[in-house]
């Protein structure tokens, strides 16, 4: 029983390794898909301020503070996924940087 589980895990890891070698970008296709979705949402955001505490980005009625240097946003999505959230993407665009370069 344990040997069968071990064999299945080894086969699955090998499949994932092969899949990873075929990526055309440095990140997984799922991560890039999520990034493109966030990029669409970022078009609805607006940068209101650029102070010492970071960029103030408004999305609807919510305002989030983005620290590009620390790679942090008050929405915490960036912390959880490693992919810039819509607010960070908007701040990068405002700062004339390419947000895609900051996808982990």
mmCIF file of C-alpha atoms in Angstrom:
data_model
loop_
_atom_site.group_PDB
_atom_site.id
_atom_site.type_symbol
_atom_site.label_atom_id
_atom_site.label_comp_id
_atom_site.label_asym_id
_atom_site.label_seq_id
_atom_site.Cartn_x
_atom_site.Cartn_y
_atom_site.Cartn_z
ATOM 1 C CA UNK A 1 0.000 0.000 0.000
ATOM 2 C CA UNK A 2 2.687 2.525 0.984
ATOM 3 C CA UNK A 3 4.787 1.512 -1.996
ATOM 4 C CA UNK A 4 1.872 2.266 -4.344
ATOM 5 C CA UNK A 5 1.395 5.695 -2.784
ATOM 6 C CA UNK A 6 5.123 6.413 -3.058
ATOM 7 C CA UNK A 7 5.122 5.364 -6.713
ATOM 8 C CA UNK A 8 2.104 7.546 -7.531
ATOM 9 C CA UNK A 9 3.730 10.548 -5.813
ATOM 10 C CA UNK A 10 6.974 10.045 -7.749
ATOM 11 C CA UNK A 11 5.092 9.788 -11.064
ATOM 12 C CA UNK A 12 3.044 12.911 -10.256
ATOM 13 C CA UNK A 13 6.147 14.912 -9.310
ATOM 14 C CA UNK A 14 7.808 13.876 -12.573
ATOM 15 C CA UNK A 15 4.727 15.010 -14.544
ATOM 16 C CA UNK A 16 4.712 18.367 -12.759
ATOM 17 C CA UNK A 17 8.434 18.818 -13.411
ATOM 18 C CA UNK A 18 7.930 18.201 -17.127
ATOM 19 C CA UNK A 19 4.994 20.607 -17.190
ATOM 20 C CA UNK A 20 7.112 23.268 -15.488
ATOM 21 C CA UNK A 21 9.852 22.928 -18.081
ATOM 22 C CA UNK A 22 7.355 23.803 -20.817
ATOM 23 C CA UNK A 23 6.353 27.138 -19.270
ATOM 24 C CA UNK A 24 7.017 30.040 -21.578
ATOM 25 C CA UNK A 25 7.326 32.544 -18.722
ATOM 26 C CA UNK A 26 9.036 32.486 -15.351
ATOM 27 C CA UNK A 27 5.705 31.902 -13.565
ATOM 28 C CA UNK A 28 3.056 29.238 -13.873
ATOM 29 C CA UNK A 29 0.238 29.697 -16.389
ATOM 30 C CA UNK A 30 -2.223 29.883 -13.472
ATOM 31 C CA UNK A 31 -0.221 32.703 -11.849
ATOM 32 C CA UNK A 32 -0.179 34.633 -15.118
ATOM 33 C CA UNK A 33 -3.917 34.077 -15.589
ATOM 34 C CA UNK A 34 -4.509 35.482 -12.109
ATOM 35 C CA UNK A 35 -2.194 38.413 -12.886
ATOM 36 C CA UNK A 36 -4.138 39.235 -16.067
ATOM 37 C CA UNK A 37 -7.415 39.115 -14.114
ATOM 38 C CA UNK A 38 -5.945 41.499 -11.526
ATOM 39 C CA UNK A 39 -4.715 43.730 -14.343
ATOM 40 C CA UNK A 40 -8.284 44.054 -15.657
ATOM 41 C CA UNK A 41 -9.506 45.010 -12.168
ATOM 42 C CA UNK A 42 -6.664 47.547 -11.868
ATOM 43 C CA UNK A 43 -8.166 49.586 -14.703
ATOM 44 C CA UNK A 44 -11.088 50.392 -12.364
ATOM 45 C CA UNK A 45 -8.760 51.628 -9.613
ATOM 46 C CA UNK A 46 -7.459 55.151 -9.152
ATOM 47 C CA UNK A 47 -4.264 56.379 -7.490
ATOM 48 C CA UNK A 48 -5.174 59.185 -5.089
ATOM 49 C CA UNK A 49 -1.943 59.889 -3.246
ATOM 50 C CA UNK A 50 1.762 59.179 -3.246
ATOM 51 C CA UNK A 51 3.044 59.958 0.211
ATOM 52 C CA UNK A 52 5.704 58.665 2.547
ATOM 53 C CA UNK A 53 3.456 55.763 3.527
ATOM 54 C CA UNK A 54 3.045 54.635 -0.088
ATOM 55 C CA UNK A 55 0.424 54.930 -2.776
ATOM 56 C CA UNK A 56 -3.207 55.381 -1.844
ATOM 57 C CA UNK A 57 -5.254 53.408 -4.359
ATOM 58 C CA UNK A 58 -9.047 53.629 -4.452
ATOM 59 C CA UNK A 59 -11.162 50.737 -5.697
ATOM 60 C CA UNK A 60 -14.852 51.576 -5.506
ATOM 61 C CA UNK A 61 -15.445 52.729 -1.933
ATOM 62 C CA UNK A 62 -12.311 51.048 -0.530
ATOM 63 C CA UNK A 63 -8.902 52.647 -0.234
ATOM 64 C CA UNK A 64 -5.726 50.599 0.088
ATOM 65 C CA UNK A 65 -2.169 51.686 0.816
ATOM 66 C CA UNK A 66 0.469 50.083 -1.408
ATOM 67 C CA UNK A 67 4.188 49.964 -0.506
ATOM 68 C CA UNK A 68 6.016 48.995 -3.705
ATOM 69 C CA UNK A 69 9.423 48.730 -2.010
ATOM 70 C CA UNK A 70 8.144 46.278 0.602
ATOM 71 C CA UNK A 71 5.782 44.561 -1.861
ATOM 72 C CA UNK A 72 2.844 45.037 0.500
ATOM 73 C CA UNK A 73 -0.739 46.202 0.189
ATOM 74 C CA UNK A 74 -3.345 46.606 2.906
ATOM 75 C CA UNK A 75 -5.654 44.183 1.053
ATOM 76 C CA UNK A 76 -3.015 41.452 1.776
ATOM 77 C CA UNK A 77 -3.649 39.662 -1.535
ATOM 78 C CA UNK A 78 -0.066 40.323 -2.624
ATOM 79 C CA UNK A 79 1.219 38.754 0.614
ATOM 80 C CA UNK A 80 -0.907 35.648 0.162
ATOM 81 C CA UNK A 81 -0.313 34.983 -3.540
ATOM 82 C CA UNK A 82 3.023 36.579 -4.427
ATOM 83 C CA UNK A 83 1.240 38.194 -7.371
ATOM 84 C CA UNK A 84 0.746 41.974 -7.320
ATOM 85 C CA UNK A 85 -2.855 42.787 -6.407
ATOM 86 C CA UNK A 86 -4.899 45.177 -8.576
ATOM 87 C CA UNK A 87 -3.941 48.073 -6.301
ATOM 88 C CA UNK A 88 -0.219 47.326 -6.640
ATOM 89 C CA UNK A 89 -0.560 46.949 -10.405
ATOM 90 C CA UNK A 90 -2.211 50.366 -10.591
ATOM 91 C CA UNK A 91 0.552 51.852 -8.401
ATOM 92 C CA UNK A 92 3.248 50.328 -10.654
ATOM 93 C CA UNK A 93 1.537 51.747 -13.736
ATOM 94 C CA UNK A 94 1.313 55.145 -12.013
ATOM 95 C CA UNK A 95 5.037 54.857 -11.184
ATOM 96 C CA UNK A 96 5.748 54.026 -14.870
ATOM 97 C CA UNK A 97 7.023 50.514 -14.086
ATOM 98 C CA UNK A 98 6.042 47.210 -15.657
ATOM 99 C CA UNK A 99 3.938 45.307 -13.078
ATOM 100 C CA UNK A 100 4.508 41.944 -14.777
ATOM 101 C CA UNK A 101 8.193 42.112 -13.797
ATOM 102 C CA UNK A 102 7.161 41.886 -10.135
ATOM 103 C CA UNK A 103 5.164 38.631 -10.330
ATOM 104 C CA UNK A 104 6.847 36.024 -8.113
#
